[in-house]
Structure formats: C-alpha cells, structure tokens
Amino acid sequence: MRIHLVYAHPEPRSLNGSLKDFVVDRLRGAGHEVTISDLYAMRWKASLDAEDFPARDRRDRLDIGCVSRDAYASGTQTADVAEEQRRLLAADVLLLQFPLWWFHMPAILKGWVDRVFAYGFAYGVGEHSDRRWGDRYGDGTFKGKRAMLIVTAGGWAPHYSERGVNGRMEDLLFPIHHGILYYPGFAVLPPFVSYRTGKMDAARYRQTLADLGERLDTLGATAPIPYRAQNDGDYVMPSLVLEPGLSPGRSGLDIHLDGVSESRAAYKDT
Ligand code: FAD
C-alpha cells in the first residue's frame, strides 16, 4: 500500500521521534511505499490566511471559503498545499502522528488540516440540495482510503476511560476522527494511543513497539470505527438529525456509531 505519514513533533530525539522512525521502518520493511510530512522539519506554515491565496483580488474582503474554492479550482493554491493534496490523493492510508497537547493535536498539525483540506477538495464536495447535503460523512474525496491516529499522552489510560476525569479518549478524538477524517470520506481505524508517556522505560517501550507494530501490520484488515453514513438514510433531511428510530431516546457522540460495543473495545490500555 501507499502510506502517507503526517508527523508533528519538534524534537527528533523525542519519544514521538523514535516511534516515527519505527513506523517508517516497519512499513517499508513490509513492502509499503511510505511518504512523510515532518511538519516541524518542513517549517510548515500553520496559519490559514491571506498569503495562501496569492491570485485573489486584494481589494476584496477575505472570504476564506470563497477564495479557497477559487484557488483550488483554478490551480492557484500555494505549492506546499498542492503538494500535500497530491500526496493525500496518492495514498491508500493516511497516518497522523502527534503528542496530545491540550487534549488535541498540536497547532501545526491543525494548521496543516486548515490549509490542505480546501473547499472543493475536502469540503464543499458533491451535490448540495434539498435531497443531498454534499459528499461527506462516508462519502467524499477520500472514500476508499483509510486513516489512523498515532497519539502519545502524558495522562494515564484510566484518566481517559468511561468515567475518567479527562473524558473518554474516543470523545476527545471525535472531532478529529469524525469531523476531520470521516467527513471527507476516510474510513477511520481505531487509534493507537500510548498513555503515561512520562513513565516510559525500556520494557514499556518494547511493549509499545510490539503493540504498534501489530497495528501497522494489520492496517489493511482492521475494522474501521463504524460511523453512520450521512447519505444512507440514517439522518433526516434537511435537519440531518438522526432518525428517531435509531438509538431511541439517546443523545451524545455514540449515537453516530452503528455498533457501540465493538468500537469501545478498541480503546484498550496500551
Ligand atoms: P518525550 O518527552 O520525548 O519522552 C517521554 C518519555 O519517553 C521520556 O521519559 C523519555 O525518556 C522516554 N523515551 C523517549 N524515547 C524513548 C525511547 N526510544 N526508548 C525508551 N524511552 C524513550 N498529556 C495529556 O495526557 N493530555 C494533554 O492534554 C496534554 N497536553 C499537553 C500540552 C503540552 C503543551 C505539552 C508540552 C504536553 C502535554 N501533555 C498532555 C503531555 C504530552 O502528551 C506528552 O508529553 C507527550 O505525549 C510525550 O511525547 P514526547 O514524544 O514529547 O515524549
């Protein structure tokens, strides 16, 4: 398979740096073609702003959605953004690797999403009408591709469990899994999360590599998180509220899963 790794850590000698080298070696060793966007090493520009649209009419108010659409359609995006889009289109699998910072991805990686996931590429795709609300959540540019997060966290696994003080890890990652990856069509695999990184020692590191290696070896076979598709009749148009007969009487993020128990089982303590 062709695998694109987007990696966000500023220090090559970090835990994440070691895990990144392991990921690349393991995947290449298995015969996969791997490309890497090492965002700090690339000095990736993290903010989406006027500089991203060199061809726009500067007299106009900066309407990000409109200029993003026009730049994508006319091929006038900046070269760094166009190259990342090319890599995404070429890949079968996208991996995002990062340390959990303030319960989310580091800003540089969020900036990669803001800039690369352009209008017409990752959103604003497909028919928008009374009958259909675009190609998203199960449809979209990346339909047929897989994605997985590799995350390190200082907190303990129980802190992120069902009743843990930080909230459930799957809830914290929902905006990335569902909002960023599933929205434009990726099938999202359960994440690989390494907890309690401050207590990493040689034995735990060996176990982490063994667990991560297993996940990398099964990238093509692992069942994705069973999010419901927007366009298969589970949601009422045009409100896009879940059909009353599905998950009756319940609310919250889990109602967007078709099969809650299997999905929860994926969040084992690594
Ligand atoms: P490092 O600091 O590089 O290493 C961690 C440990 O692994 C060290 O003990 C190191 O000696 C050891 N190690 C490194 N490489 C190896 C190796 N090859 N073999 C064996 N051991 C090794 N945590 C949360 O849970 N939730 C948060 O919201 C959160 N927010 C944060 C916000 C900020 C701004 C920061 C700086 C940290 C935050 N943290 C949070 C903690 C953060 O998630 C961890 O510090 C991070 O995941 C650790 O990854 P690292 O690559 O930076 O590890």
PDB file of C-alpha atoms and ligand atoms in Angstrom:
ATOM      1  CA  MET A   1       0.000   0.000   0.000  1.00  0.00           C
ATOM      2  CA  ARG A   2       0.973   3.654  -0.297  1.00  0.00           C
ATOM      3  CA  ILE A   3       1.018   5.232   3.143  1.00  0.00           C
ATOM      4  CA  HIS A   4       1.361   8.920   3.942  1.00  0.00           C
ATOM      5  CA  LEU A   5       2.508   9.843   7.458  1.00  0.00           C
ATOM      6  CA  VAL A   6       1.935  13.369   8.697  1.00  0.00           C
ATOM      7  CA  TYR A   7       4.087  13.792  11.759  1.00  0.00           C
ATOM      8  CA  ALA A   8       4.040  16.659  14.274  1.00  0.00           C
ATOM      9  CA  HIS A   9       6.752  16.792  16.936  1.00  0.00           C
ATOM     10  CA  PRO A  10       9.514  19.414  17.122  1.00  0.00           C
ATOM     11  CA  GLU A  11      12.251  17.146  18.553  1.00  0.00           C
ATOM     12  CA  PRO A  12      13.713  14.231  16.569  1.00  0.00           C
ATOM     13  CA  ARG A  13      15.117  12.652  19.791  1.00  0.00           C
ATOM     14  CA  SER A  14      11.676  12.559  21.440  1.00  0.00           C
ATOM     15  CA  LEU A  15       9.548   9.515  22.096  1.00  0.00           C
ATOM     16  CA  ASN A  16       7.500  10.539  19.080  1.00  0.00           C
ATOM     17  CA  GLY A  17      10.674  10.805  17.009  1.00  0.00           C
ATOM     18  CA  SER A  18      11.620   7.229  17.925  1.00  0.00           C
ATOM     19  CA  LEU A  19       8.102   5.958  17.239  1.00  0.00           C
ATOM     20  CA  LYS A  20       8.065   7.747  13.876  1.00  0.00           C
ATOM     21  CA  ASP A  21      11.327   6.049  12.838  1.00  0.00           C
ATOM     22  CA  PHE A  22       9.890   2.712  13.942  1.00  0.00           C
ATOM     23  CA  VAL A  23       6.680   3.303  11.948  1.00  0.00           C
ATOM     24  CA  VAL A  24       8.573   4.141   8.774  1.00  0.00           C
ATOM     25  CA  ASP A  25      10.980   1.185   9.109  1.00  0.00           C
ATOM     26  CA  ARG A  26       8.205  -1.262   9.898  1.00  0.00           C
ATOM     27  CA  LEU A  27       6.028  -0.168   6.989  1.00  0.00           C
ATOM     28  CA  ARG A  28       8.866  -0.045   4.474  1.00  0.00           C
ATOM     29  CA  GLY A  29      10.089  -3.407   5.747  1.00  0.00           C
ATOM     30  CA  ALA A  30       6.666  -4.836   4.960  1.00  0.00           C
ATOM     31  CA  GLY A  31       6.945  -3.542   1.388  1.00  0.00           C
ATOM     32  CA  HIS A  32       4.753  -0.452   1.676  1.00  0.00           C
ATOM     33  CA  GLU A  33       5.610   2.805  -0.056  1.00  0.00           C
ATOM     34  CA  VAL A  34       5.849   5.494   2.629  1.00  0.00           C
ATOM     35  CA  THR A  35       5.865   9.282   2.267  1.00  0.00           C
ATOM     36  CA  ILE A  36       6.340  11.564   5.279  1.00  0.00           C
ATOM     37  CA  SER A  37       5.395  15.141   6.001  1.00  0.00           C
ATOM     38  CA  ASP A  38       7.514  16.059   9.031  1.00  0.00           C
ATOM     39  CA  LEU A  39       5.768  19.348   9.726  1.00  0.00           C
ATOM     40  CA  TYR A  40       8.286  20.983  12.092  1.00  0.00           C
ATOM     41  CA  ALA A  41      11.237  19.929   9.935  1.00  0.00           C
ATOM     42  CA  MET A  42       9.427  21.370   6.900  1.00  0.00           C
ATOM     43  CA  ARG A  43       8.752  24.578   8.839  1.00  0.00           C
ATOM     44  CA  TRP A  44       5.132  24.146   7.820  1.00  0.00           C
ATOM     45  CA  LYS A  45       3.161  27.404   7.803  1.00  0.00           C
ATOM     46  CA  ALA A  46       0.461  26.779  10.389  1.00  0.00           C
ATOM     47  CA  SER A  47      -2.000  29.627   9.826  1.00  0.00           C
ATOM     48  CA  LEU A  48      -4.537  29.799   7.065  1.00  0.00           C
ATOM     49  CA  ASP A  49      -4.541  33.453   5.981  1.00  0.00           C
ATOM     50  CA  ALA A  50      -4.388  35.839   3.011  1.00  0.00           C
ATOM     51  CA  GLU A  51      -0.916  34.635   1.995  1.00  0.00           C
ATOM     52  CA  ASP A  52      -2.467  31.312   0.998  1.00  0.00           C
ATOM     53  CA  PHE A  53      -4.267  32.947  -1.911  1.00  0.00           C
ATOM     54  CA  PRO A  54      -1.711  34.844  -3.989  1.00  0.00           C
ATOM     55  CA  ALA A  55      -4.057  35.135  -7.000  1.00  0.00           C
ATOM     56  CA  ARG A  56      -7.010  36.678  -5.176  1.00  0.00           C
ATOM     57  CA  ASP A  57      -8.139  40.259  -5.723  1.00  0.00           C
ATOM     58  CA  ARG A  58      -6.706  42.034  -2.684  1.00  0.00           C
ATOM     59  CA  ARG A  59      -9.387  44.719  -2.823  1.00  0.00           C
ATOM     60  CA  ASP A  60     -11.996  42.112  -1.820  1.00  0.00           C
ATOM     61  CA  ARG A  61     -12.808  41.177   1.746  1.00  0.00           C
ATOM     62  CA  LEU A  62     -11.016  37.928   2.566  1.00  0.00           C
ATOM     63  CA  ASP A  63     -13.781  35.319   2.431  1.00  0.00           C
ATOM     64  CA  ILE A  64     -11.804  32.174   3.214  1.00  0.00           C
ATOM     65  CA  GLY A  65     -14.355  29.699   1.865  1.00  0.00           C
ATOM     66  CA  CYS A  66     -14.716  31.522  -1.456  1.00  0.00           C
ATOM     67  CA  VAL A  67     -11.012  32.122  -2.058  1.00  0.00           C
ATOM     68  CA  SER A  68     -10.205  28.554  -1.029  1.00  0.00           C
ATOM     69  CA  ARG A  69     -12.755  27.271  -3.558  1.00  0.00           C
ATOM     70  CA  ASP A  70     -11.413  29.549  -6.312  1.00  0.00           C
ATOM     71  CA  ALA A  71      -7.747  28.789  -5.633  1.00  0.00           C
ATOM     72  CA  TYR A  72      -8.371  25.027  -5.609  1.00  0.00           C
ATOM     73  CA  ALA A  73     -10.463  25.145  -8.794  1.00  0.00           C
ATOM     74  CA  SER A  74      -8.037  27.394 -10.674  1.00  0.00           C
ATOM     75  CA  GLY A  75      -4.834  25.685  -9.545  1.00  0.00           C
ATOM     76  CA  THR A  76      -3.543  28.817  -7.815  1.00  0.00           C
ATOM     77  CA  GLN A  77      -3.003  27.356  -4.351  1.00  0.00           C
ATOM     78  CA  THR A  78       0.446  27.657  -2.812  1.00  0.00           C
ATOM     79  CA  ALA A  79       2.897  24.905  -3.804  1.00  0.00           C
ATOM     80  CA  ASP A  80       3.140  23.412  -0.291  1.00  0.00           C
ATOM     81  CA  VAL A  81      -0.627  22.922  -0.056  1.00  0.00           C
ATOM     82  CA  ALA A  82      -0.901  21.475  -3.572  1.00  0.00           C
ATOM     83  CA  GLU A  83       1.914  19.018  -2.824  1.00  0.00           C
ATOM     84  CA  GLU A  84       0.209  17.774   0.355  1.00  0.00           C
ATOM     85  CA  GLN A  85      -3.035  17.300  -1.550  1.00  0.00           C
ATOM     86  CA  ARG A  86      -1.161  15.335  -4.209  1.00  0.00           C
ATOM     87  CA  ARG A  87       0.323  13.070  -1.527  1.00  0.00           C
ATOM     88  CA  LEU A  88      -3.089  12.501   0.030  1.00  0.00           C
ATOM     89  CA  LEU A  89      -4.636  11.570  -3.290  1.00  0.00           C
ATOM     90  CA  ALA A  90      -1.776   9.161  -3.995  1.00  0.00           C
ATOM     91  CA  ALA A  91      -2.051   7.411  -0.616  1.00  0.00           C
ATOM     92  CA  ASP A  92      -4.172   4.415   0.356  1.00  0.00           C
ATOM     93  CA  VAL A  93      -3.671   5.122   4.059  1.00  0.00           C
ATOM     94  CA  LEU A  94      -3.112   8.353   5.983  1.00  0.00           C
ATOM     95  CA  LEU A  95      -1.413   8.260   9.393  1.00  0.00           C
ATOM     96  CA  LEU A  96      -1.413  11.312  11.662  1.00  0.00           C
ATOM     97  CA  GLN A  97       1.128  11.072  14.481  1.00  0.00           C
ATOM     98  CA  PHE A  98       1.297  13.602  17.313  1.00  0.00           C
ATOM     99  CA  PRO A  99       1.565  14.130  21.084  1.00  0.00           C
ATOM    100  CA  LEU A 100      -1.721  15.089  22.725  1.00  0.00           C
ATOM    101  CA  TRP A 101      -1.359  18.762  23.599  1.00  0.00           C
ATOM    102  CA  TRP A 102      -4.207  20.351  25.493  1.00  0.00           C
ATOM    103  CA  PHE A 103      -6.483  17.470  24.558  1.00  0.00           C
ATOM    104  CA  HIS A 104      -5.996  17.997  20.848  1.00  0.00           C
ATOM    105  CA  MET A 105      -3.414  17.905  18.085  1.00  0.00           C
ATOM    106  CA  PRO A 106      -0.526  20.427  18.139  1.00  0.00           C
ATOM    107  CA  ALA A 107      -1.387  23.699  16.380  1.00  0.00           C
ATOM    108  CA  ILE A 108       0.994  23.000  13.498  1.00  0.00           C
ATOM    109  CA  LEU A 109      -0.992  19.875  12.581  1.00  0.00           C
ATOM    110  CA  LYS A 110      -4.328  21.646  12.919  1.00  0.00           C
ATOM    111  CA  GLY A 111      -2.866  24.274  10.597  1.00  0.00           C
ATOM    112  CA  TRP A 112      -1.964  21.537   8.129  1.00  0.00           C
ATOM    113  CA  VAL A 113      -5.629  20.486   8.128  1.00  0.00           C
ATOM    114  CA  ASP A 114      -6.896  24.071   7.853  1.00  0.00           C
ATOM    115  CA  ARG A 115      -4.732  24.764   4.821  1.00  0.00           C
ATOM    116  CA  VAL A 116      -4.673  21.417   2.990  1.00  0.00           C
ATOM    117  CA  PHE A 117      -8.336  20.429   3.396  1.00  0.00           C
ATOM    118  CA  ALA A 118      -9.521  23.068   0.920  1.00  0.00           C
ATOM    119  CA  TYR A 119     -13.020  23.872  -0.339  1.00  0.00           C
ATOM    120  CA  GLY A 120     -13.775  21.563  -3.267  1.00  0.00           C
ATOM    121  CA  PHE A 121     -11.129  19.116  -2.037  1.00  0.00           C
ATOM    122  CA  ALA A 122     -12.197  18.101   1.482  1.00  0.00           C
ATOM    123  CA  TYR A 123     -15.386  20.116   1.950  1.00  0.00           C
ATOM    124  CA  GLY A 124     -17.965  21.651  -0.362  1.00  0.00           C
ATOM    125  CA  VAL A 125     -17.789  18.432  -2.388  1.00  0.00           C
ATOM    126  CA  GLY A 126     -20.772  16.921  -4.232  1.00  0.00           C
ATOM    127  CA  GLU A 127     -24.399  17.901  -4.674  1.00  0.00           C
ATOM    128  CA  HIS A 128     -25.811  20.338  -2.141  1.00  0.00           C
ATOM    129  CA  SER A 129     -29.591  20.409  -2.492  1.00  0.00           C
ATOM    130  CA  ASP A 130     -32.800  19.651  -0.589  1.00  0.00           C
ATOM    131  CA  ARG A 131     -32.144  15.975  -1.299  1.00  0.00           C
ATOM    132  CA  ARG A 132     -28.460  15.714  -0.505  1.00  0.00           C
ATOM    133  CA  TRP A 133     -26.106  17.618   1.773  1.00  0.00           C
ATOM    134  CA  GLY A 134     -22.880  17.079  -0.079  1.00  0.00           C
ATOM    135  CA  ASP A 135     -20.498  14.126  -0.261  1.00  0.00           C
ATOM    136  CA  ARG A 136     -19.367  13.825   3.328  1.00  0.00           C
ATOM    137  CA  TYR A 137     -19.513  11.509   6.363  1.00  0.00           C
ATOM    138  CA  GLY A 138     -18.991   8.302   4.461  1.00  0.00           C
ATOM    139  CA  ASP A 139     -18.636   9.894   1.021  1.00  0.00           C
ATOM    140  CA  GLY A 140     -16.135  12.403  -0.293  1.00  0.00           C
ATOM    141  CA  THR A 141     -12.747  12.785  -1.909  1.00  0.00           C
ATOM    142  CA  PHE A 142     -11.082  10.171   0.301  1.00  0.00           C
ATOM    143  CA  LYS A 143     -13.697   7.445   0.033  1.00  0.00           C
ATOM    144  CA  GLY A 144     -11.913   4.090  -0.228  1.00  0.00           C
ATOM    145  CA  LYS A 145      -8.904   5.285   1.805  1.00  0.00           C
ATOM    146  CA  ARG A 146      -8.119   4.529   5.432  1.00  0.00           C
ATOM    147  CA  ALA A 147      -6.780   6.744   8.197  1.00  0.00           C
ATOM    148  CA  MET A 148      -5.409   6.171  11.680  1.00  0.00           C
ATOM    149  CA  LEU A 149      -4.073   8.331  14.509  1.00  0.00           C
ATOM    150  CA  ILE A 150      -0.904   7.515  16.444  1.00  0.00           C
ATOM    151  CA  VAL A 151      -1.096   9.548  19.659  1.00  0.00           C
ATOM    152  CA  THR A 152       1.024   9.830  22.784  1.00  0.00           C
ATOM    153  CA  ALA A 153      -0.462  11.178  26.017  1.00  0.00           C
ATOM    154  CA  GLY A 154       1.030  12.045  29.386  1.00  0.00           C
ATOM    155  CA  GLY A 155      -2.167  11.071  31.222  1.00  0.00           C
ATOM    156  CA  TRP A 156      -2.954   7.540  32.368  1.00  0.00           C
ATOM    157  CA  ALA A 157      -5.387   5.335  30.463  1.00  0.00           C
ATOM    158  CA  PRO A 158      -7.954   5.346  33.319  1.00  0.00           C
ATOM    159  CA  HIS A 159      -7.959   9.159  33.232  1.00  0.00           C
ATOM    160  CA  TYR A 160      -9.403   8.757  29.724  1.00  0.00           C
ATOM    161  CA  SER A 161     -11.740   5.854  30.459  1.00  0.00           C
ATOM    162  CA  GLU A 162     -15.553   5.774  30.622  1.00  0.00           C
ATOM    163  CA  ARG A 163     -15.688   7.698  33.934  1.00  0.00           C
ATOM    164  CA  GLY A 164     -12.205   9.206  33.857  1.00  0.00           C
ATOM    165  CA  VAL A 165     -11.677  12.867  34.775  1.00  0.00           C
ATOM    166  CA  ASN A 166     -10.334  13.840  31.327  1.00  0.00           C
ATOM    167  CA  GLY A 167     -13.322  12.462  29.449  1.00  0.00           C
ATOM    168  CA  ARG A 168     -13.223   9.403  27.219  1.00  0.00           C
ATOM    169  CA  MET A 169     -10.400   9.348  24.705  1.00  0.00           C
ATOM    170  CA  GLU A 170     -12.835   8.496  21.910  1.00  0.00           C
ATOM    171  CA  ASP A 171     -14.848  11.616  22.757  1.00  0.00           C
ATOM    172  CA  LEU A 172     -11.741  13.821  22.743  1.00  0.00           C
ATOM    173  CA  LEU A 173     -10.658  12.368  19.410  1.00  0.00           C
ATOM    174  CA  PHE A 174     -14.159  12.551  17.896  1.00  0.00           C
ATOM    175  CA  PRO A 175     -13.584  15.965  16.271  1.00  0.00           C
ATOM    176  CA  ILE A 176     -10.510  14.552  14.520  1.00  0.00           C
ATOM    177  CA  HIS A 177     -11.909  11.121  13.731  1.00  0.00           C
ATOM    178  CA  HIS A 178     -15.394  12.140  12.688  1.00  0.00           C
ATOM    179  CA  GLY A 179     -15.042  15.839  11.881  1.00  0.00           C
ATOM    180  CA  ILE A 180     -11.696  15.882  10.057  1.00  0.00           C
ATOM    181  CA  LEU A 181     -11.182  12.350   8.710  1.00  0.00           C
ATOM    182  CA  TYR A 182     -14.603  10.718   8.265  1.00  0.00           C
ATOM    183  CA  TYR A 183     -16.146  13.962   6.957  1.00  0.00           C
ATOM    184  CA  PRO A 184     -14.137  13.927   3.703  1.00  0.00           C
ATOM    185  CA  GLY A 185     -14.546  10.169   3.302  1.00  0.00           C
ATOM    186  CA  PHE A 186     -11.764   8.308   5.121  1.00  0.00           C
ATOM    187  CA  ALA A 187     -12.612   5.021   6.824  1.00  0.00           C
ATOM    188  CA  VAL A 188     -11.169   5.737  10.289  1.00  0.00           C
ATOM    189  CA  LEU A 189      -9.417   2.950  12.155  1.00  0.00           C
ATOM    190  CA  PRO A 190      -9.361   2.859  15.976  1.00  0.00           C
ATOM    191  CA  PRO A 191      -6.397   4.972  17.138  1.00  0.00           C
ATOM    192  CA  PHE A 192      -3.139   3.765  18.584  1.00  0.00           C
ATOM    193  CA  VAL A 193      -2.724   5.636  21.876  1.00  0.00           C
ATOM    194  CA  SER A 194       0.296   5.389  24.165  1.00  0.00           C
ATOM    195  CA  TYR A 195      -0.588   6.682  27.636  1.00  0.00           C
ATOM    196  CA  ARG A 196       1.511   7.756  30.630  1.00  0.00           C
ATOM    197  CA  THR A 197       4.486   8.679  28.498  1.00  0.00           C
ATOM    198  CA  GLY A 198       6.338  10.274  31.398  1.00  0.00           C
ATOM    199  CA  LYS A 199       6.800   6.759  32.820  1.00  0.00           C
ATOM    200  CA  MET A 200       8.177   5.229  29.631  1.00  0.00           C
ATOM    201  CA  ASP A 201      11.076   2.866  30.337  1.00  0.00           C
ATOM    202  CA  ALA A 202      12.844   0.268  28.215  1.00  0.00           C
ATOM    203  CA  ALA A 203      10.351  -2.509  28.985  1.00  0.00           C
ATOM    204  CA  ARG A 204       7.292  -0.365  28.281  1.00  0.00           C
ATOM    205  CA  TYR A 205       8.920   0.994  25.148  1.00  0.00           C
ATOM    206  CA  ARG A 206       9.482  -2.566  23.870  1.00  0.00           C
ATOM    207  CA  GLN A 207       5.825  -3.379  24.580  1.00  0.00           C
ATOM    208  CA  THR A 208       4.706  -0.151  22.885  1.00  0.00           C
ATOM    209  CA  LEU A 209       6.663  -1.075  19.763  1.00  0.00           C
ATOM    210  CA  ALA A 210       5.174  -4.575  19.795  1.00  0.00           C
ATOM    211  CA  ASP A 211       1.617  -3.207  20.076  1.00  0.00           C
ATOM    212  CA  LEU A 212       2.192  -0.503  17.499  1.00  0.00           C
ATOM    213  CA  GLY A 213       3.857  -2.981  15.149  1.00  0.00           C
ATOM    214  CA  GLU A 214       0.793  -5.201  15.310  1.00  0.00           C
ATOM    215  CA  ARG A 215      -1.448  -2.267  14.403  1.00  0.00           C
ATOM    216  CA  LEU A 216       0.797  -1.350  11.475  1.00  0.00           C
ATOM    217  CA  ASP A 217       0.850  -4.944  10.252  1.00  0.00           C
ATOM    218  CA  THR A 218      -2.958  -5.013  10.166  1.00  0.00           C
ATOM    219  CA  LEU A 219      -3.659  -1.565   8.683  1.00  0.00           C
ATOM    220  CA  GLY A 220      -5.398  -3.073   5.676  1.00  0.00           C
ATOM    221  CA  ALA A 221      -7.515  -5.541   7.675  1.00  0.00           C
ATOM    222  CA  THR A 222      -8.566  -3.672  10.842  1.00  0.00           C
ATOM    223  CA  ALA A 223     -12.277  -2.855  11.003  1.00  0.00           C
ATOM    224  CA  PRO A 224     -12.925   0.906  10.895  1.00  0.00           C
ATOM    225  CA  ILE A 225     -14.880   2.740  13.582  1.00  0.00           C
ATOM    226  CA  PRO A 226     -18.478   2.090  12.480  1.00  0.00           C
ATOM    227  CA  TYR A 227     -19.663   5.664  11.973  1.00  0.00           C
ATOM    228  CA  ARG A 228     -23.037   6.039  10.350  1.00  0.00           C
ATOM    229  CA  ALA A 229     -23.070   7.325   6.770  1.00  0.00           C
ATOM    230  CA  GLN A 230     -24.836  10.649   6.211  1.00  0.00           C
ATOM    231  CA  ASN A 231     -26.323   9.663   2.862  1.00  0.00           C
ATOM    232  CA  ASP A 232     -27.616   6.155   3.572  1.00  0.00           C
ATOM    233  CA  GLY A 233     -30.891   7.157   5.224  1.00  0.00           C
ATOM    234  CA  ASP A 234     -29.867   7.275   8.897  1.00  0.00           C
ATOM    235  CA  TYR A 235     -30.330  11.055   9.086  1.00  0.00           C
ATOM    236  CA  VAL A 236     -33.453  13.101   8.361  1.00  0.00           C
ATOM    237  CA  MET A 237     -33.048  15.705   5.612  1.00  0.00           C
ATOM    238  CA  PRO A 238     -32.500  18.618   5.797  1.00  0.00           C
ATOM    239  CA  SER A 239     -32.055  18.814   9.586  1.00  0.00           C
ATOM    240  CA  LEU A 240     -29.535  15.940   9.497  1.00  0.00           C
ATOM    241  CA  VAL A 241     -30.808  14.745  12.855  1.00  0.00           C
ATOM    242  CA  LEU A 242     -30.555  11.001  13.443  1.00  0.00           C
ATOM    243  CA  GLU A 243     -33.747   9.118  12.530  1.00  0.00           C
ATOM    244  CA  PRO A 244     -35.895   8.788  15.692  1.00  0.00           C
ATOM    245  CA  GLY A 245     -35.961   5.000  15.403  1.00  0.00           C
ATOM    246  CA  LEU A 246     -32.148   4.767  15.656  1.00  0.00           C
ATOM    247  CA  SER A 247     -30.572   4.909  19.138  1.00  0.00           C
ATOM    248  CA  PRO A 248     -34.015   5.939  20.505  1.00  0.00           C
ATOM    249  CA  GLY A 249     -34.020   8.258  23.491  1.00  0.00           C
ATOM    250  CA  ARG A 250     -30.227   8.645  23.443  1.00  0.00           C
ATOM    251  CA  SER A 251     -28.020  11.604  22.612  1.00  0.00           C
ATOM    252  CA  GLY A 252     -24.272  12.227  22.636  1.00  0.00           C
ATOM    253  CA  LEU A 253     -21.488  11.242  20.298  1.00  0.00           C
ATOM    254  CA  ASP A 254     -22.068   7.480  20.425  1.00  0.00           C
ATOM    255  CA  ILE A 255     -25.384   7.755  18.562  1.00  0.00           C
ATOM    256  CA  HIS A 256     -23.327   8.284  15.402  1.00  0.00           C
ATOM    257  CA  LEU A 257     -21.899   4.781  15.759  1.00  0.00           C
ATOM    258  CA  ASP A 258     -23.586   1.772  14.301  1.00  0.00           C
ATOM    259  CA  GLY A 259     -22.244  -0.755  16.836  1.00  0.00           C
ATOM    260  CA  VAL A 260     -21.070   0.868  20.062  1.00  0.00           C
ATOM    261  CA  SER A 261     -19.677  -2.091  21.956  1.00  0.00           C
ATOM    262  CA  GLU A 262     -17.133  -3.185  19.325  1.00  0.00           C
ATOM    263  CA  SER A 263     -15.898   0.369  18.982  1.00  0.00           C
ATOM    264  CA  ARG A 264     -15.367   0.828  22.735  1.00  0.00           C
ATOM    265  CA  ALA A 265     -13.389  -2.423  22.886  1.00  0.00           C
ATOM    266  CA  ALA A 266     -10.757  -0.832  20.638  1.00  0.00           C
ATOM    267  CA  TYR A 267      -9.732   1.606  23.382  1.00  0.00           C
ATOM    268  CA  LYS A 268      -7.673  -0.818  25.383  1.00  0.00           C
ATOM    269  CA  ASP A 269      -4.867   0.379  27.630  1.00  0.00           C
ATOM    270  CA  THR A 270      -1.707   0.379  25.532  1.00  0.00           C
TER     271      THR A 270
HETATM  272  P1  FAD B   1       9.256  12.634  25.326  1.00  0.00           P
HETATM  273  O1  FAD B   1       9.085  13.725  26.330  1.00  0.00           O
HETATM  274  O2  FAD B   1      10.309  12.805  24.286  1.00  0.00           O
HETATM  275  O3  FAD B   1       9.523  11.266  26.058  1.00  0.00           O
HETATM  276  C1  FAD B   1       8.627  10.741  27.033  1.00  0.00           C
HETATM  277  C2  FAD B   1       9.359   9.660  27.790  1.00  0.00           C
HETATM  278  O4  FAD B   1       9.704   8.611  26.908  1.00  0.00           O
HETATM  279  C3  FAD B   1      10.651  10.134  28.449  1.00  0.00           C
HETATM  280  O5  FAD B   1      10.721   9.569  29.744  1.00  0.00           O
HETATM  281  C4  FAD B   1      11.716   9.584  27.547  1.00  0.00           C
HETATM  282  O6  FAD B   1      12.902   9.298  28.263  1.00  0.00           O
HETATM  283  C5  FAD B   1      11.069   8.302  27.066  1.00  0.00           C
HETATM  284  N1  FAD B   1      11.601   7.907  25.754  1.00  0.00           N
HETATM  285  C6  FAD B   1      11.775   8.679  24.676  1.00  0.00           C
HETATM  286  N2  FAD B   1      12.293   7.973  23.660  1.00  0.00           N
HETATM  287  C7  FAD B   1      12.456   6.715  24.127  1.00  0.00           C
HETATM  288  C8  FAD B   1      12.976   5.520  23.571  1.00  0.00           C
HETATM  289  N3  FAD B   1      13.444   5.483  22.322  1.00  0.00           N
HETATM  290  N4  FAD B   1      13.020   4.423  24.346  1.00  0.00           N
HETATM  291  C9  FAD B   1      12.557   4.426  25.604  1.00  0.00           C
HETATM  292  N5  FAD B   1      12.050   5.553  26.190  1.00  0.00           N
HETATM  293  C10 FAD B   1      12.005   6.673  25.452  1.00  0.00           C
HETATM  294  N6  FAD B   1      -0.884  14.985  28.094  1.00  0.00           N
HETATM  295  C11 FAD B   1      -2.165  14.589  28.181  1.00  0.00           C
HETATM  296  O7  FAD B   1      -2.441  13.441  28.542  1.00  0.00           O
HETATM  297  N7  FAD B   1      -3.184  15.451  27.859  1.00  0.00           N
HETATM  298  C12 FAD B   1      -2.950  16.720  27.451  1.00  0.00           C
HETATM  299  O8  FAD B   1      -3.893  17.449  27.151  1.00  0.00           O
HETATM  300  C13 FAD B   1      -1.613  17.164  27.379  1.00  0.00           C
HETATM  301  N8  FAD B   1      -1.319  18.425  26.978  1.00  0.00           N
HETATM  302  C14 FAD B   1      -0.018  18.801  26.844  1.00  0.00           C
HETATM  303  C15 FAD B   1       0.264  20.086  26.384  1.00  0.00           C
HETATM  304  C16 FAD B   1       1.566  20.467  26.186  1.00  0.00           C
HETATM  305  C17 FAD B   1       1.856  21.841  25.633  1.00  0.00           C
HETATM  306  C18 FAD B   1       2.622  19.592  26.498  1.00  0.00           C
HETATM  307  C19 FAD B   1       4.059  20.014  26.309  1.00  0.00           C
HETATM  308  C20 FAD B   1       2.351  18.324  26.972  1.00  0.00           C
HETATM  309  C21 FAD B   1       1.025  17.905  27.134  1.00  0.00           C
HETATM  310  N9  FAD B   1       0.715  16.632  27.569  1.00  0.00           N
HETATM  311  C22 FAD B   1      -0.589  16.240  27.686  1.00  0.00           C
HETATM  312  C23 FAD B   1       1.765  15.613  27.731  1.00  0.00           C
HETATM  313  C24 FAD B   1       2.172  15.111  26.339  1.00  0.00           C
HETATM  314  O9  FAD B   1       1.111  14.441  25.716  1.00  0.00           O
HETATM  315  C25 FAD B   1       3.388  14.201  26.444  1.00  0.00           C
HETATM  316  O10 FAD B   1       4.432  14.976  26.967  1.00  0.00           O
HETATM  317  C26 FAD B   1       3.793  13.643  25.090  1.00  0.00           C
HETATM  318  O11 FAD B   1       2.794  12.814  24.578  1.00  0.00           O
HETATM  319  C27 FAD B   1       5.063  12.826  25.222  1.00  0.00           C
HETATM  320  O12 FAD B   1       5.563  12.565  23.929  1.00  0.00           O
HETATM  321  P2  FAD B   1       7.024  13.070  23.526  1.00  0.00           P
HETATM  322  O13 FAD B   1       7.336  12.495  22.205  1.00  0.00           O
HETATM  323  O14 FAD B   1       7.104  14.544  23.665  1.00  0.00           O
HETATM  324  O15 FAD B   1       7.831  12.326  24.680  1.00  0.00           O
END
